[in-house]
C-alpha positions as a Markdown table, in Angstrom:
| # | Residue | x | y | z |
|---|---|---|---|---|
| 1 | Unk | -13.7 | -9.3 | 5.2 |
| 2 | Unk | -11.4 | -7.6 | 7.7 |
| 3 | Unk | -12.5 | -6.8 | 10.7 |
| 4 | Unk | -11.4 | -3.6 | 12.9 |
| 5 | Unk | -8.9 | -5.5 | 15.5 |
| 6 | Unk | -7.2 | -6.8 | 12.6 |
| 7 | Unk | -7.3 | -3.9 | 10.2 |
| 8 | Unk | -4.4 | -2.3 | 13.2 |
| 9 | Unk | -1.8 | -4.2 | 12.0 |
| 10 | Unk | -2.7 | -4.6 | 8.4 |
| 11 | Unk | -1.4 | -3.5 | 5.1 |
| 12 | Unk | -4.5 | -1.9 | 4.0 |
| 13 | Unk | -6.2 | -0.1 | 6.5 |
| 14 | Unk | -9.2 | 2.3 | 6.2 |
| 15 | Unk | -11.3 | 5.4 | 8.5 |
| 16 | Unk | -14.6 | 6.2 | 7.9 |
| 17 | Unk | -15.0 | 10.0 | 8.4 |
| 18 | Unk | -17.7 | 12.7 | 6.6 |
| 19 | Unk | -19.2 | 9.7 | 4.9 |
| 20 | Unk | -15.3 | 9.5 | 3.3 |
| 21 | Unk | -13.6 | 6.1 | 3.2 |
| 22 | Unk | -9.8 | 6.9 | 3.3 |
| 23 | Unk | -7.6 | 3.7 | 2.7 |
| 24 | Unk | -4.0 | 3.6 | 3.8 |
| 25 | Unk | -1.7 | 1.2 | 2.0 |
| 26 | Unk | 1.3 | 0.5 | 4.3 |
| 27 | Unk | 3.2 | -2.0 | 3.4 |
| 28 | Unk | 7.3 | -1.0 | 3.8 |
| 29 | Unk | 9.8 | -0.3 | 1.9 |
| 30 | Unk | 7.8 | 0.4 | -1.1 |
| 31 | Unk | 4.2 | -0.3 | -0.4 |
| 32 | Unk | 4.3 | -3.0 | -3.1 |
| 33 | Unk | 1.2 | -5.0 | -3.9 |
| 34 | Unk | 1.6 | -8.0 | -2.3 |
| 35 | Unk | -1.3 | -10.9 | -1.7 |
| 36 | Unk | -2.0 | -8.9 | 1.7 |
| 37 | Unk | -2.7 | -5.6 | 0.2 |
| 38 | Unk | -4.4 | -7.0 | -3.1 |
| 39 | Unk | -7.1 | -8.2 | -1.2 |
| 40 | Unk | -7.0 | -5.6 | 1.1 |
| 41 | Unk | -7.7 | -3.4 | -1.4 |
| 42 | Unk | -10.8 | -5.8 | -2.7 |
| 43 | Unk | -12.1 | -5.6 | 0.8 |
| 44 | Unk | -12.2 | -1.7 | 1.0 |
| 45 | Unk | -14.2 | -1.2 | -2.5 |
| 46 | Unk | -16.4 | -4.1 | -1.4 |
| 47 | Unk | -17.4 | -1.8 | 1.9 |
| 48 | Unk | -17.6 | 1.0 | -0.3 |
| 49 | Unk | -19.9 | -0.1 | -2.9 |
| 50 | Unk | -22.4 | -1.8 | 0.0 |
| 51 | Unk | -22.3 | 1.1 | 2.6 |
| 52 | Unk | -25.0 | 3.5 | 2.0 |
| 53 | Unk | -22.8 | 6.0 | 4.6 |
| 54 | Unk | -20.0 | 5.7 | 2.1 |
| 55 | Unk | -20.0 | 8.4 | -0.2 |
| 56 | Unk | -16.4 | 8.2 | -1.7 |
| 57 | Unk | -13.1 | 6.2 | -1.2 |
| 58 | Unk | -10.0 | 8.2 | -1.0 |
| 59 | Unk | -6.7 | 6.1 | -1.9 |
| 60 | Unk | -3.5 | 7.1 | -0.4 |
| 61 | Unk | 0.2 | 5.4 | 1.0 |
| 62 | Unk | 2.4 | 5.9 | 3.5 |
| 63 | Unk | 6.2 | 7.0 | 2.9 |
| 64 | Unk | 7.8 | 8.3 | -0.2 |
| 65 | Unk | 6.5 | 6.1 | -2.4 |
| 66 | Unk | 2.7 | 5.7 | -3.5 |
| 67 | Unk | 2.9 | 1.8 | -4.5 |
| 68 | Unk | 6.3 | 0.4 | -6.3 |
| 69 | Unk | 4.7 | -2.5 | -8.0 |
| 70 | Unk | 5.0 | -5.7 | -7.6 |
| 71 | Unk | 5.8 | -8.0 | -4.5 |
| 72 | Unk | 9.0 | -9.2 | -6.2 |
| 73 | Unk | 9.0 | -11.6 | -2.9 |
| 74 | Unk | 6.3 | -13.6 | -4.8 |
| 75 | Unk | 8.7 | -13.7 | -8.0 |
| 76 | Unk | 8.1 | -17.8 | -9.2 |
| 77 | Unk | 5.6 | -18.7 | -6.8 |
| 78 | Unk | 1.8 | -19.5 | -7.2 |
| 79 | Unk | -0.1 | -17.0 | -8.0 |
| 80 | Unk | -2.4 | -16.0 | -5.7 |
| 81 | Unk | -5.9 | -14.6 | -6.3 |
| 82 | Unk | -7.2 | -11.8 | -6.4 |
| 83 | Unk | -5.1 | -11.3 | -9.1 |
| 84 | Unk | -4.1 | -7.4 | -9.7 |
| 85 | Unk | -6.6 | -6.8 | -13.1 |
| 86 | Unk | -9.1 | -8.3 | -11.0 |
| 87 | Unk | -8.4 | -5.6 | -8.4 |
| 88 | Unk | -7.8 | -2.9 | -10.8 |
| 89 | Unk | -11.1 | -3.5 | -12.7 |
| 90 | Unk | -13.0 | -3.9 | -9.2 |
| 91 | Unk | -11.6 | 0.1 | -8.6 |
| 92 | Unk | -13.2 | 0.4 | -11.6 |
| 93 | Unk | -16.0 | -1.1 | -11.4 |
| 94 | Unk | -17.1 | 0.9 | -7.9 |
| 95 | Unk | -20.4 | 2.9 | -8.1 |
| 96 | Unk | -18.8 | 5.5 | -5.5 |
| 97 | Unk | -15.7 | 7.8 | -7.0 |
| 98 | Unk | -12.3 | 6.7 | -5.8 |
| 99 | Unk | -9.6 | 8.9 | -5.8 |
| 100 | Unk | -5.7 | 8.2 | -5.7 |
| 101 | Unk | -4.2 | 10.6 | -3.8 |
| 102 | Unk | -0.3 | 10.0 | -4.9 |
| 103 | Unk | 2.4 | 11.6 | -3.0 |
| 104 | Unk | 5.5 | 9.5 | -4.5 |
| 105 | Unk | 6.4 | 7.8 | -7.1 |
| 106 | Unk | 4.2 | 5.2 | -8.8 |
| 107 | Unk | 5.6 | 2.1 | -10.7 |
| 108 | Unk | 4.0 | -0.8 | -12.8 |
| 109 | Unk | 0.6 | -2.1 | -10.9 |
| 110 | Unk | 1.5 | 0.8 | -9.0 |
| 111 | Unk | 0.6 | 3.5 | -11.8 |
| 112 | Unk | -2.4 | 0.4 | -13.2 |
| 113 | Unk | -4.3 | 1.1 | -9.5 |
| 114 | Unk | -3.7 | 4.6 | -9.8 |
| 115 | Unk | -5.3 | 4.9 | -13.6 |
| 116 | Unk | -8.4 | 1.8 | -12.4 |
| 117 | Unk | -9.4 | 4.8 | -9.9 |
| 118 | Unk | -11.7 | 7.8 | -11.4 |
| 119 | Unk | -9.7 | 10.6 | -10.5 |
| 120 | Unk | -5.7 | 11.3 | -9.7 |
| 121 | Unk | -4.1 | 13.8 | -7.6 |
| 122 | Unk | -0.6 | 13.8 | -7.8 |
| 123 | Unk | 2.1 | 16.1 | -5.5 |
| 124 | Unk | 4.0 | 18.1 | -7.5 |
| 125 | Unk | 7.3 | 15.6 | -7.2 |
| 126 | Unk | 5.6 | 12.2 | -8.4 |
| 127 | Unk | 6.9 | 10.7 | -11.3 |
| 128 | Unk | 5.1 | 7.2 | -13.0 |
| 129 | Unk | 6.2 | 4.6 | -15.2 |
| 130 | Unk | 5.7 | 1.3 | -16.6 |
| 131 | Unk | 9.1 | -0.3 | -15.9 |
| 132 | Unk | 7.8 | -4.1 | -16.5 |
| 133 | Unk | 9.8 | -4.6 | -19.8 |
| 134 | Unk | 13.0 | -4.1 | -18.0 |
| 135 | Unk | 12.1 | -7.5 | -16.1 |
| 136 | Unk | 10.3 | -9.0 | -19.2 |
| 137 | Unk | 6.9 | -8.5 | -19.0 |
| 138 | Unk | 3.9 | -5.7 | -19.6 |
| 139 | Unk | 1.8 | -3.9 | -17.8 |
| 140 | Unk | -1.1 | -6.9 | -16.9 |
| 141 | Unk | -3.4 | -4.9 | -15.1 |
| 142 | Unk | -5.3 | -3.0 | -17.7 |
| 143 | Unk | -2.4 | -0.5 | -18.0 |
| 144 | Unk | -2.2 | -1.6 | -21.8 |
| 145 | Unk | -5.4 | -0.6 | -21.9 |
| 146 | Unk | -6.3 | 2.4 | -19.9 |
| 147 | Unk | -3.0 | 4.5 | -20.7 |
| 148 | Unk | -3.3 | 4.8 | -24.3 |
| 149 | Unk | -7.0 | 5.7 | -23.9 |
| 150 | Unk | -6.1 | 8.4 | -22.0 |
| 151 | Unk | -2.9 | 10.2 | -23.6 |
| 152 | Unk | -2.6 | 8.0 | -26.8 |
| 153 | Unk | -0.6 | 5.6 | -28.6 |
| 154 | Unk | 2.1 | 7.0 | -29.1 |
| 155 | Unk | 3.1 | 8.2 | -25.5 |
| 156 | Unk | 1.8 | 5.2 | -24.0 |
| 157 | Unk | 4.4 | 2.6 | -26.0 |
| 158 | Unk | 7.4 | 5.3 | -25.5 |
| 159 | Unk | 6.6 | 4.7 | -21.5 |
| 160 | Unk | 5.6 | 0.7 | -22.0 |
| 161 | Unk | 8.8 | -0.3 | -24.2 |
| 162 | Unk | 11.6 | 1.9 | -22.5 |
| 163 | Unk | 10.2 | 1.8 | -18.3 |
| 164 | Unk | 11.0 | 5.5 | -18.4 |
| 165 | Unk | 9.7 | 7.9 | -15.8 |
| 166 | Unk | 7.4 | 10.3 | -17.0 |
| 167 | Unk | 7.3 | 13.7 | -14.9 |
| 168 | Unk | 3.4 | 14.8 | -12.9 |
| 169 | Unk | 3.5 | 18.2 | -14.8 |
| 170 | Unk | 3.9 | 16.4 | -18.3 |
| 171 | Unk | 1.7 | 13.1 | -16.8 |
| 172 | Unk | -1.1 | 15.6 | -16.6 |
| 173 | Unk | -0.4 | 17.6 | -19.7 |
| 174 | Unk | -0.9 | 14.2 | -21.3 |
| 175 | Unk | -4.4 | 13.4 | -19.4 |
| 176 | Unk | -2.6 | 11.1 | -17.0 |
| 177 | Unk | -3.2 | 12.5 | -14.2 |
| 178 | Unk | -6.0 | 15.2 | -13.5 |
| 179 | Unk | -4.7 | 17.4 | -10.8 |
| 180 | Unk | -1.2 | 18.3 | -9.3 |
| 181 | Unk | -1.5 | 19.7 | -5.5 |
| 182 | Unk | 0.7 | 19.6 | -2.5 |
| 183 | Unk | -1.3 | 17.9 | -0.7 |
| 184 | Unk | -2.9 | 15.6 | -2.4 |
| 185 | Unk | -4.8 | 14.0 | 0.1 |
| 186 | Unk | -6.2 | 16.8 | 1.7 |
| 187 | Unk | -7.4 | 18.1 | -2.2 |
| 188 | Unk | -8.7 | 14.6 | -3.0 |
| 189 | Unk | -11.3 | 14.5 | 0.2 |
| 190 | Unk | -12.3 | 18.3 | -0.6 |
| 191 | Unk | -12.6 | 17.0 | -4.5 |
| 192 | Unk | -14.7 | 14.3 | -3.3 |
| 193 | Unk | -16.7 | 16.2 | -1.2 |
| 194 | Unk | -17.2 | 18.3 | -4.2 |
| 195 | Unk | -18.1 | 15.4 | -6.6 |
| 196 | Unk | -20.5 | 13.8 | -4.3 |
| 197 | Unk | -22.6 | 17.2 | -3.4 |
| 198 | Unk | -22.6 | 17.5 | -7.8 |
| 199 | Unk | -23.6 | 14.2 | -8.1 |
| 200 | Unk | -21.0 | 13.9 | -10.7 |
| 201 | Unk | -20.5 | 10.8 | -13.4 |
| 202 | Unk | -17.4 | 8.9 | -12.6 |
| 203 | Unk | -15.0 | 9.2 | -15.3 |
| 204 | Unk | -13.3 | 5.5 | -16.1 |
| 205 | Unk | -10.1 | 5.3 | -18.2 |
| 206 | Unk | -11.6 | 2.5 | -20.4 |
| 207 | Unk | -13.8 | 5.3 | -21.5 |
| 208 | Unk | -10.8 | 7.7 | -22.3 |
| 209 | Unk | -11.5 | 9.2 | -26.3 |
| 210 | Unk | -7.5 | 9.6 | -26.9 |
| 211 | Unk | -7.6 | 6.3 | -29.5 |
| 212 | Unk | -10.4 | 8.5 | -31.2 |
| 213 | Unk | -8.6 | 9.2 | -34.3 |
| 214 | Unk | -8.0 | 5.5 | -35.3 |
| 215 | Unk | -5.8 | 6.5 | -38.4 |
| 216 | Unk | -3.2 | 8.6 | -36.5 |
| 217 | Unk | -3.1 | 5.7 | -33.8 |
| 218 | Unk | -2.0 | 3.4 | -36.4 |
| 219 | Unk | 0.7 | 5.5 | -37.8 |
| 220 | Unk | 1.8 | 5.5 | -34.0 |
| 221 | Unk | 1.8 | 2.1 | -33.2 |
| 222 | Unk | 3.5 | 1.2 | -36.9 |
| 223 | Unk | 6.5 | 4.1 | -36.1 |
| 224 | Unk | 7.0 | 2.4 | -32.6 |
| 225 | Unk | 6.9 | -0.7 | -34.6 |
| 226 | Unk | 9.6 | 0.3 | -36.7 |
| 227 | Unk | 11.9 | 1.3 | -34.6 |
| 228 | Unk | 11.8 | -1.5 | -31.8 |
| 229 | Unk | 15.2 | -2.0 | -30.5 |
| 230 | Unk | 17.0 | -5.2 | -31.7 |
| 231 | Unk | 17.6 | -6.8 | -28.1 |
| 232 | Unk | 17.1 | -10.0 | -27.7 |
| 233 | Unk | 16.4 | -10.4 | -24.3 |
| 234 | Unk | 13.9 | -7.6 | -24.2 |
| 235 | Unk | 12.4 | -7.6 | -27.5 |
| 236 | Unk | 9.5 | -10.8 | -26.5 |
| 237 | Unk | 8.2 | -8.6 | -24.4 |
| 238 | Unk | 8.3 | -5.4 | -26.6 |
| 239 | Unk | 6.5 | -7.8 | -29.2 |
| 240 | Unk | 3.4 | -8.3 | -26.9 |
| 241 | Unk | 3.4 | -4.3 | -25.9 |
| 242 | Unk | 3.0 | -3.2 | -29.6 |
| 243 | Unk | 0.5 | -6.2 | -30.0 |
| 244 | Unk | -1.6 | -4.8 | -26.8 |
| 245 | Unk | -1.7 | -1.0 | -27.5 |
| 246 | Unk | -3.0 | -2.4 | -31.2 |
| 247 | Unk | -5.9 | -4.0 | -30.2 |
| 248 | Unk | -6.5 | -0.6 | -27.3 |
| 249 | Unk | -6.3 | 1.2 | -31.0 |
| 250 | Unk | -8.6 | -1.4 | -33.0 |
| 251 | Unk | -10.7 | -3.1 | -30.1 |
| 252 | Unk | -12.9 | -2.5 | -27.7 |
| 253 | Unk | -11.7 | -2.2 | -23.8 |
| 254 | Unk | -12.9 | -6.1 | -22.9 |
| 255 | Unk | -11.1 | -7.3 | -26.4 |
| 256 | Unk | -8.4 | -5.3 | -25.9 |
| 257 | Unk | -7.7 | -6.6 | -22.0 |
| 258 | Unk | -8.4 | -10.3 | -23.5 |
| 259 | Unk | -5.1 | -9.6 | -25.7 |
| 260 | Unk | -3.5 | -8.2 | -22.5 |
| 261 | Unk | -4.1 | -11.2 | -20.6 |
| 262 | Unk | -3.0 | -13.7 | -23.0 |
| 263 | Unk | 0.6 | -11.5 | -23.3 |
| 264 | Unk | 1.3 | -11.5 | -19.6 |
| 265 | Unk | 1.1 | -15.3 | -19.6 |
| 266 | Unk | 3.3 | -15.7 | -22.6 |
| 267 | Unk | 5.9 | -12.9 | -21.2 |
| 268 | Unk | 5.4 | -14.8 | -17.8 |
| 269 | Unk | 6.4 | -18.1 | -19.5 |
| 270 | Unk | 9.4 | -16.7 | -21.3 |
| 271 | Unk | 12.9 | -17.8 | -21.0 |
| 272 | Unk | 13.9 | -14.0 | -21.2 |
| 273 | Unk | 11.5 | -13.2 | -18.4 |
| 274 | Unk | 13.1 | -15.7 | -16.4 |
| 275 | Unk | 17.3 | -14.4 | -17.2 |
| 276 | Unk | 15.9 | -10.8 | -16.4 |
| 277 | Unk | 14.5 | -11.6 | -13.1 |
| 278 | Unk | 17.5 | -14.2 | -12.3 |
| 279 | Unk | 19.9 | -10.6 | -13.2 |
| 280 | Unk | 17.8 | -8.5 | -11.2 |
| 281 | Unk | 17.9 | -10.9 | -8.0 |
| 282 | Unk | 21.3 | -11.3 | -8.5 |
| 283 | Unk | 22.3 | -7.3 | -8.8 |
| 284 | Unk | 20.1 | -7.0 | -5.8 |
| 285 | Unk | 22.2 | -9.2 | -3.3 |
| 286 | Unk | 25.4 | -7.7 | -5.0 |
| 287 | Unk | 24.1 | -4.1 | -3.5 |
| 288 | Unk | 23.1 | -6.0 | 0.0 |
| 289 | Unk | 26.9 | -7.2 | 0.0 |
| 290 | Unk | 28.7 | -4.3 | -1.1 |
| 291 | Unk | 29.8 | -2.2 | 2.0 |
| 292 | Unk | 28.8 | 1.7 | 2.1 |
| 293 | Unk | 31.7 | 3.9 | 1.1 |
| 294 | Unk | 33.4 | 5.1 | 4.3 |
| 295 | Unk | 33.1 | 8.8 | 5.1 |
| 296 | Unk | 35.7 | 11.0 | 6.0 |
């Protein structure tokens, strides 16, 4: 556990105010969620659920970016625990309500933190996404899981097999995300302040009723089926998308992240996986070594 000297300087830092906790990630360029702000985060719901004083936990970000995913800086090293669905299910698991307060965009494990909290507040500009395939893999984090529970099959794999962005007005249209302020932050600690005095249930994405009608998920999942993309290098990872929204449509929420975890590991050990990450590191220095265009 952190203490306060070294909370200054960290990438996850929190301030207890009006029995509030609200925890800062800060971890530039794009707040990703590296090792440091994995169990930073861990260390914040821990205080929350243990601290009588605490009465909710406000999650926000610095810069223009609520959290971009992945460290890519631990890209084909060890993996280090806690891992992020261990985090994610931990902001679940909290007996307090925990609300992401999202100014800017959030990607990946980004977008899997934000839907493992009970409530999001999105500014107006915030776009999410699921851009994984794009490097190989799937959303490992319960985002398999949770998204479809929440605005269905159907929109869920369009999002999971393409990495598109998806807009906040039509992210909450689809149950995504619950409110749309401009200031999210300052909304969230009123809404929490609100939702403590009400003693209100915490709502939990596992517990989502859009797989409800099972028959119409099906013909969702078999249309997205059906017209996969024939592309080699991405189409592994497509393959174990389509197999995880199934079981969110047939399974329970425990069953269902069982199949989640078992596709991460086989996208993680894919030859594809490794060519898209080798391409993406390699268009990455390109842009490093190509010189700004002069200005006149």
């Amino acid at each position: 556990m952190a203490d306060a000297a070294s909370l200054q300087d960290a990438p996850v830092r929190w301030v207890l105010e009006d029995g509030l906790l609200t925890v800062t990630i800060d971890n530039p360029p794009v707040n990703a969620l590296s090792h440091a702000v994995r169990t930073g985060l861990v260390d914040a719901v821990e205080l929350v659920d243990r601290t009588p004083a605490i009465r909710a936990m406000i999650l926000r970000s610095t810069g223009a970016i609520f959290i971009g995913g992945a460290d890519i800086r631990e890209f084909g090293g060890p993996r280090l625990d806690p891992q992020l669905n261990a985090v994610c299910d931990r902001l679940d698991a909290c007996e307090k309500p925990i609300i992401a307060a999202m100014q800017g965009v959030a990607l990946g494990g980004g977008f899997e933190v934000a839907l493992a909290s009970h409530y999001r507040v999105a500014a107006p500009t915030v776009e999410v996404a699921f851009p994984e395939v794009l490097l190989g893999l799937l959303p490992g984090a319960g985002g398999t899981q949770r998204a479809p529970r929440l605005c269905g099959a159907a929109l869920a794999l369009d999002l999971m097999l393409t990495g598109k962005r998806l807009r906040a007005p039509d992210a909450l249209q689809a149950g995504l995300l619950d409110v749309i302020h401009e200031d999210p932050v300052a909304h969230a600690r009123a809404w929490a302040r609100s939702l403590v005095e009400a003693g209100a249930p915490l709502p939990r994405a596992r517990d989502g009723r859009a797989l409800r009608d099972v028959a119409a998920q099906r013909v969702a999942v078999a249309a997205a089926a059906a017209q996969l993309p024939d592309d080699a290098l991405y189409r592994p990872a497509r393959e174990q998308i389509l197999a995880c929204v199934r079981a969110a449509v047939e399974q329970p929420y425990a069953a269902g992240a069982a199949v989640e975890a078992e596709a991460f590991l086989a996208c993680l050990a894919s030859p594809q996986r490794e060519q898209l990450v080798r391409a993406f590191f390699a268009q990455r220095e390109a842009r490093k070594a190509t010189p700004p265009p002069e200005r006149n």
